[in-house]
Amino acid sequence: MKTKLIDTLNGFFGTVLVPVFETTAKNLIPIQFDGLEISSKVFYGKKDAYYLAEKNNNTYIFIGLGKTIDYKALKNAFRRIAFKEKESFTKHVALFLPEKFSSEQVEATISGLLLGTYDLGHFKNKEQHPFLNSEFELEIISTKDHAEVINKSIKIARAQLEVLTLIDLPPNMVTPNYLAKWAQDKGNKYGFEVDVLGRETCEIESLQAFLAVGKGSENEPQFVIMKYEPKVTSPKTKHVGLVGKGITFDTGGLNIKTSGMVHMKCDMAGGAAVFGTMQLIADLQLPIKVTAIVPCAENSVGSKSFLPSDVIQSYSGNSIEIIDTDAEGRLVLADGLSYMIKNFKPDYLIDIATLTGSSVATFGYECGALFSNNEVISKKLQDVGETIGERLWPLPMWDTYKSDIESDIADVKNYSGKRVAGAISAAKFLEFFTENHPAWAHLDIAGVAFGDDEYAKSKHATGYGVYLLTKFIENL
């Protein structure tokens, strides 16, 4: 999407988008814009409402914002318009930006419009959204120069659109090899280094916990390592390590899932968030060094599948008793965390994963579960999440939960076997492999990465985590 600043609508013919803050249904003064008057009896700017009008061959879409509006609601309001009213858009579309709009509100507006081009029907014959036409140019009506913010907004949405597609494409397409190739292509395009360790190299490196998960699948696991460095570095340049769960499909293994398996293409949403974050930070040229690892594997059922009660080794040198093969995400993350710490030594370490149904049972679909041994990082992640509508809330990691992962036969077991505190015991398992890293956080996003909304009839990706991680890194 390209944009152009214009002063007035003189000589403009097309569709005009006009955000309106709420007045009141009893307001005697109509909403006025470009010679149009809209009576408060039919529209007064109520949140989530919009009103179409025509004058002089122009279509005007008035978009209600309510009396106040947060970032997420504003982004969704414009995504809704772009998605549901695309037949109203011609080759010429103008967006009016109120003078009182902050930079954050401009960002939410532009990102929302571009996100509205996303359509779940990847394999349907359909017309391309007008905004995606290479010649399309959004005309901005504003008294301020928002060029820098608008450019950033487009980059944010572009990364999120990539992640939506990665998660929503079917698992017979998005295999571990597909993700590895995606990372290499984006690394070449945006400027970050990508190394991919295949099965043989992973065996040499002793990434045994990671390899165990993919043993039952004919799709070879891929251990994807990405490195971004700013053009100018110094001894004070901060270094962030990201680890994302990249399970391209999760049958549960031999502890096969009895329900909900149809949605398990989303089990790589944490890894997808990391992929999108790497694209975005490189696109934005953030002045912070970032290393990311996404262990990509398919947890399938086959003659070589790992078994409940197996004891496997890990990159850290610790042995793991397998209680449940459906607790596989923590196994690939364990090796990812250990590999990150030993080989790259980041100042900050964050892992993100659709890890447990327990986090969904706790929070529903409103926020991700946050675990951290560092209160400063925990608070920063929460604040960033609140600002952009990607919420997190902390759960405890008291040592009393260590007993949930104690094994009689191995150094640790991968599942407590209990129906309670599942998200916490999973976090304690991961903590075991962090070597007491002083600035670590674990994000369990099982309830917020994939869900229902107005943009499709079936569950689909949300894009959660891309901007959350990027904005956290940006604000370090």
CSV table of N, CA and C in Angstrom, one decimal, residues 238-332:
chain,number,residue,atom,x,y,z
A,238,LYS,N,22.1,-3.8,23.1
A,238,LYS,CA,21.4,-4.9,23.8
A,238,LYS,C,21.1,-6.1,22.9
A,239,HIS,N,21.1,-7.3,23.5
A,239,HIS,CA,20.9,-8.5,22.7
A,239,HIS,C,19.7,-9.3,23.3
A,240,VAL,N,18.7,-9.5,22.4
A,240,VAL,CA,17.5,-10.3,22.8
A,240,VAL,C,17.5,-11.6,22.1
A,241,GLY,N,17.2,-12.7,22.9
A,241,GLY,CA,17.0,-14.0,22.3
A,241,GLY,C,15.5,-14.4,22.4
A,242,LEU,N,15.0,-14.8,21.2
A,242,LEU,CA,13.6,-15.3,21.1
A,242,LEU,C,13.6,-16.8,20.7
A,243,VAL,N,12.7,-17.5,21.3
A,243,VAL,CA,12.5,-18.9,21.0
A,243,VAL,C,11.0,-19.1,20.8
A,244,GLY,N,10.6,-19.7,19.6
A,244,GLY,CA,9.2,-19.9,19.4
A,244,GLY,C,8.9,-21.4,19.0
A,245,LYS,N,7.8,-21.9,19.5
A,245,LYS,CA,7.4,-23.2,19.3
A,245,LYS,C,6.9,-23.4,17.8
A,246,GLY,N,7.6,-24.2,17.1
A,246,GLY,CA,7.2,-24.4,15.6
A,246,GLY,C,6.7,-25.8,15.3
A,247,ILE,N,5.7,-26.2,16.0
A,247,ILE,CA,5.0,-27.5,15.8
A,247,ILE,C,4.0,-27.3,14.6
A,248,THR,N,4.3,-27.8,13.4
A,248,THR,CA,3.5,-27.5,12.3
A,248,THR,C,2.2,-28.2,12.3
A,249,PHE,N,2.1,-29.4,13.0
A,249,PHE,CA,0.8,-30.0,13.3
A,249,PHE,C,1.0,-30.9,14.5
A,250,ASP,N,0.1,-30.9,15.3
A,250,ASP,CA,0.2,-31.7,16.6
A,250,ASP,C,-1.0,-32.7,16.7
A,251,THR,N,-0.7,-34.0,16.4
A,251,THR,CA,-1.7,-35.0,16.6
A,251,THR,C,-1.8,-35.4,18.1
A,252,GLY,N,-0.8,-35.0,18.9
A,252,GLY,CA,-0.7,-35.5,20.2
A,252,GLY,C,0.3,-36.6,20.3
A,253,GLY,N,0.7,-37.1,19.2
A,253,GLY,CA,1.6,-38.3,19.2
A,253,GLY,C,0.8,-39.5,19.6
A,254,LEU,N,1.5,-40.5,20.2
A,254,LEU,CA,0.8,-41.7,20.7
A,254,LEU,C,-0.2,-41.4,21.7
A,255,ASN,N,-0.1,-40.3,22.5
A,255,ASN,CA,-1.2,-39.9,23.4
A,255,ASN,C,-2.1,-39.0,22.5
A,256,ILE,N,-2.7,-39.6,21.6
A,256,ILE,CA,-3.4,-38.9,20.5
A,256,ILE,C,-4.5,-38.0,21.0
A,257,LYS,N,-4.7,-36.9,20.4
A,257,LYS,CA,-5.8,-36.0,20.9
A,257,LYS,C,-7.1,-36.6,20.5
A,258,THR,N,-8.1,-36.4,21.4
A,258,THR,CA,-9.4,-37.0,21.2
A,258,THR,C,-10.4,-35.9,20.8
A,259,SER,N,-10.0,-34.6,20.8
A,259,SER,CA,-10.9,-33.6,20.3
A,259,SER,C,-10.0,-32.4,19.8
A,260,GLY,N,-10.6,-31.6,18.9
A,260,GLY,CA,-9.9,-30.3,18.5
A,260,GLY,C,-8.7,-30.5,17.7
A,261,MET,N,-8.4,-31.7,17.1
A,261,MET,CA,-7.2,-31.9,16.3
A,261,MET,C,-7.2,-31.1,15.1
A,262,VAL,N,-8.4,-30.8,14.5
A,262,VAL,CA,-8.6,-30.0,13.3
A,262,VAL,C,-7.9,-28.7,13.4
A,263,HIS,N,-7.8,-28.1,14.6
A,263,HIS,CA,-7.2,-26.8,14.8
A,263,HIS,C,-5.7,-26.8,15.0
A,264,MET,N,-5.1,-28.0,15.0
A,264,MET,CA,-3.7,-28.1,15.4
A,264,MET,C,-2.7,-27.6,14.4
A,265,LYS,N,-3.1,-27.1,13.3
A,265,LYS,CA,-2.2,-26.4,12.4
A,265,LYS,C,-1.7,-25.1,13.0
A,266,CYS,N,-2.4,-24.7,14.0
A,266,CYS,CA,-2.1,-23.4,14.7
A,266,CYS,C,-1.0,-23.6,15.8
A,267,ASP,N,-0.5,-24.9,15.9
A,267,ASP,CA,0.4,-25.1,17.0
A,267,ASP,C,1.8,-24.5,16.8
A,268,MET,N,2.0,-23.9,15.6
A,268,MET,CA,3.2,-23.2,15.3
A,268,MET,C,3.1,-21.7,15.4
A,269,ALA,N,2.0,-21.3,16.1
A,269,ALA,CA,1.7,-19.8,16.2
A,269,ALA,C,2.8,-19.1,16.9
A,270,GLY,N,3.4,-19.7,17.9
A,270,GLY,CA,4.5,-19.0,18.7
A,270,GLY,C,5.7,-18.9,17.8
A,271,GLY,N,6.0,-19.9,17.0
A,271,GLY,CA,7.1,-19.8,16.1
A,271,GLY,C,6.8,-18.8,15.0
A,272,ALA,N,5.5,-18.8,14.5
A,272,ALA,CA,5.1,-17.8,13.5
A,272,ALA,C,5.3,-16.4,14.0
A,273,ALA,N,5.0,-16.1,15.3
A,273,ALA,CA,5.1,-14.8,15.9
A,273,ALA,C,6.6,-14.4,15.9
A,274,VAL,N,7.5,-15.4,16.1
A,274,VAL,CA,8.9,-15.1,16.1
A,274,VAL,C,9.4,-14.8,14.7
A,275,PHE,N,8.9,-15.5,13.7
A,275,PHE,CA,9.2,-15.3,12.3
A,275,PHE,C,8.8,-13.9,11.9
A,276,GLY,N,7.5,-13.5,12.3
A,276,GLY,CA,7.0,-12.2,11.9
A,276,GLY,C,7.8,-11.1,12.6
A,277,THR,N,8.2,-11.3,13.9
A,277,THR,CA,9.0,-10.4,14.6
A,277,THR,C,10.3,-10.1,14.0
A,278,MET,N,11.0,-11.2,13.5
A,278,MET,CA,12.3,-11.0,12.8
A,278,MET,C,12.1,-10.2,11.6
A,279,GLN,N,11.0,-10.4,10.8
A,279,GLN,CA,10.8,-9.6,9.6
A,279,GLN,C,10.6,-8.2,10.0
A,280,LEU,N,9.8,-7.9,11.0
A,280,LEU,CA,9.5,-6.6,11.4
A,280,LEU,C,10.6,-5.8,12.0
A,281,ILE,N,11.4,-6.4,12.9
A,281,ILE,CA,12.5,-5.6,13.4
A,281,ILE,C,13.6,-5.3,12.4
A,282,ALA,N,13.7,-6.2,11.4
A,282,ALA,CA,14.7,-6.0,10.3
A,282,ALA,C,14.2,-4.9,9.4
A,283,ASP,N,12.8,-4.9,9.2
A,283,ASP,CA,12.2,-3.9,8.3
A,283,ASP,C,12.3,-2.6,8.9
A,284,LEU,N,12.1,-2.5,10.3
A,284,LEU,CA,12.2,-1.2,11.0
A,284,LEU,C,13.6,-0.8,11.3
A,285,GLN,N,14.6,-1.7,11.1
A,285,GLN,CA,16.0,-1.4,11.4
A,285,GLN,C,16.2,-1.0,12.9
A,286,LEU,N,15.6,-1.8,13.8
A,286,LEU,CA,15.7,-1.4,15.2
A,286,LEU,C,17.2,-1.6,15.7
A,287,PRO,N,17.7,-0.7,16.6
A,287,PRO,CA,19.1,-0.7,17.0
A,287,PRO,C,19.4,-1.7,18.1
A,288,ILE,N,18.8,-2.9,18.0
A,288,ILE,CA,19.0,-3.9,19.0
A,288,ILE,C,19.3,-5.2,18.3
A,289,LYS,N,20.3,-6.0,18.8
A,289,LYS,CA,20.7,-7.3,18.3
A,289,LYS,C,19.6,-8.3,18.7
A,290,VAL,N,19.2,-9.1,17.8
A,290,VAL,CA,18.2,-10.1,18.1
A,290,VAL,C,18.6,-11.4,17.5
A,291,THR,N,18.6,-12.5,18.3
A,291,THR,CA,18.8,-13.8,17.8
A,291,THR,C,17.5,-14.6,18.1
A,292,ALA,N,17.1,-15.4,17.1
A,292,ALA,CA,15.8,-16.1,17.3
A,292,ALA,C,16.0,-17.6,16.8
A,293,ILE,N,15.3,-18.5,17.6
A,293,ILE,CA,15.4,-19.9,17.2
A,293,ILE,C,13.9,-20.4,17.2
A,294,VAL,N,13.6,-21.1,16.1
A,294,VAL,CA,12.3,-21.7,16.0
A,294,VAL,C,12.5,-23.2,15.6
A,295,PRO,N,12.4,-24.1,16.6
A,295,PRO,CA,12.5,-25.5,16.3
A,295,PRO,C,11.2,-26.0,15.7
A,296,CYS,N,11.3,-26.4,14.4
A,296,CYS,CA,10.1,-26.8,13.6
A,296,CYS,C,10.0,-28.3,13.4
A,297,ALA,N,8.9,-28.8,13.8
A,297,ALA,CA,8.7,-30.3,13.7
A,297,ALA,C,7.3,-30.6,13.6
A,298,GLU,N,6.9,-31.8,13.2
A,298,GLU,CA,5.5,-32.3,13.1
A,298,GLU,C,5.4,-33.4,14.1
A,299,ASN,N,4.5,-33.3,15.1
A,299,ASN,CA,4.3,-34.3,16.1
A,299,ASN,C,3.2,-35.3,15.5
A,300,SER,N,3.7,-36.3,14.8
A,300,SER,CA,2.8,-37.2,14.2
A,300,SER,C,2.8,-38.6,14.8
A,301,VAL,N,2.1,-39.5,14.2
A,301,VAL,CA,2.0,-40.9,14.7
A,301,VAL,C,2.6,-41.8,13.7
A,302,GLY,N,3.5,-42.6,14.1
A,302,GLY,CA,4.2,-43.6,13.1
A,302,GLY,C,4.9,-44.6,13.9
A,303,SER,N,5.5,-45.5,13.1
A,303,SER,CA,6.2,-46.6,13.8
A,303,SER,C,7.4,-46.2,14.5
A,304,LYS,N,7.9,-45.0,14.2
A,304,LYS,CA,9.1,-44.5,14.9
A,304,LYS,C,8.8,-43.4,16.0
A,305,SER,N,7.5,-43.2,16.2
A,305,SER,CA,7.1,-42.2,17.2
A,305,SER,C,7.7,-42.5,18.6
A,306,PHE,N,8.0,-41.4,19.3
A,306,PHE,CA,8.5,-41.7,20.7
A,306,PHE,C,7.3,-42.1,21.6
A,307,LEU,N,7.6,-42.8,22.7
A,307,LEU,CA,6.6,-43.5,23.5
A,307,LEU,C,6.5,-42.8,24.9
A,308,PRO,N,5.2,-42.9,25.4
A,308,PRO,CA,5.1,-42.6,26.8
A,308,PRO,C,5.9,-43.5,27.6
A,309,SER,N,6.7,-43.0,28.6
A,309,SER,CA,7.6,-43.7,29.5
A,309,SER,C,9.0,-43.8,28.9
A,310,ASP,N,9.2,-43.3,27.6
A,310,ASP,CA,10.6,-43.2,27.1
A,310,ASP,C,11.4,-42.3,28.0
A,311,VAL,N,12.7,-42.5,28.0
A,311,VAL,CA,13.6,-41.5,28.6
A,311,VAL,C,14.5,-41.0,27.5
A,312,ILE,N,14.5,-39.7,27.2
A,312,ILE,CA,15.2,-39.1,26.1
A,312,ILE,C,16.3,-38.2,26.7
A,313,GLN,N,17.3,-37.8,25.9
A,313,GLN,CA,18.3,-36.9,26.3
A,313,GLN,C,17.9,-35.5,25.7
A,314,SER,N,18.6,-34.5,26.2
A,314,SER,CA,18.3,-33.1,25.7
A,314,SER,C,19.7,-32.4,25.4
A,315,TYR,N,19.6,-31.3,24.7
A,315,TYR,CA,20.8,-30.6,24.4
A,315,TYR,C,21.6,-30.1,25.7
A,316,SER,N,20.8,-29.9,26.7
A,316,SER,CA,21.4,-29.4,28.0
A,316,SER,C,22.2,-30.5,28.7
A,317,GLY,N,22.0,-31.7,28.3
A,317,GLY,CA,22.7,-32.9,29.0
A,317,GLY,C,21.8,-33.5,30.0
A,318,ASN,N,20.6,-32.9,30.2
A,318,ASN,CA,19.7,-33.5,31.2
A,318,ASN,C,18.7,-34.5,30.5
A,319,SER,N,18.4,-35.6,31.2
A,319,SER,CA,17.5,-36.6,30.7
A,319,SER,C,16.0,-36.2,31.1
A,320,ILE,N,15.1,-36.6,30.2
A,320,ILE,CA,13.7,-36.3,30.3
A,320,ILE,C,12.9,-37.6,30.2
A,321,GLU,N,12.0,-37.8,31.2
A,321,GLU,CA,11.1,-38.9,31.2
A,321,GLU,C,9.8,-38.4,30.5
A,322,ILE,N,9.4,-39.2,29.5
A,322,ILE,CA,8.2,-38.8,28.7
A,322,ILE,C,6.9,-39.4,29.4
A,323,ILE,N,6.1,-38.5,30.0
A,323,ILE,CA,4.9,-39.0,30.6
A,323,ILE,C,3.7,-38.9,29.5
A,324,ASP,N,3.8,-37.9,28.7
A,324,ASP,CA,2.7,-37.6,27.7
A,324,ASP,C,3.4,-37.1,26.4
A,325,THR,N,3.1,-37.8,25.3
A,325,THR,CA,3.7,-37.3,24.0
A,325,THR,C,3.0,-36.1,23.5
A,326,ASP,N,1.9,-35.7,24.1
A,326,ASP,CA,1.2,-34.5,23.7
A,326,ASP,C,1.7,-33.3,24.4
A,327,ALA,N,2.7,-33.5,25.3
A,327,ALA,CA,3.4,-32.4,26.0
A,327,ALA,C,4.7,-32.2,25.2
A,328,GLU,N,4.6,-32.0,23.9
A,328,GLU,CA,5.8,-32.0,23.0
A,328,GLU,C,6.4,-30.6,22.9
A,329,GLY,N,5.5,-29.6,23.0
A,329,GLY,CA,6.0,-28.2,22.7
A,329,GLY,C,7.1,-27.8,23.7
A,330,ARG,N,7.0,-28.2,24.9
A,330,ARG,CA,8.0,-27.9,25.9
A,330,ARG,C,9.3,-28.6,25.6
A,331,LEU,N,9.3,-29.8,24.9
A,331,LEU,CA,10.5,-30.5,24.6
A,331,LEU,C,11.3,-29.7,23.6
A,332,VAL,N,10.6,-29.3,22.5
A,332,VAL,CA,11.4,-28.5,21.5
A,332,VAL,C,11.9,-27.2,22.0
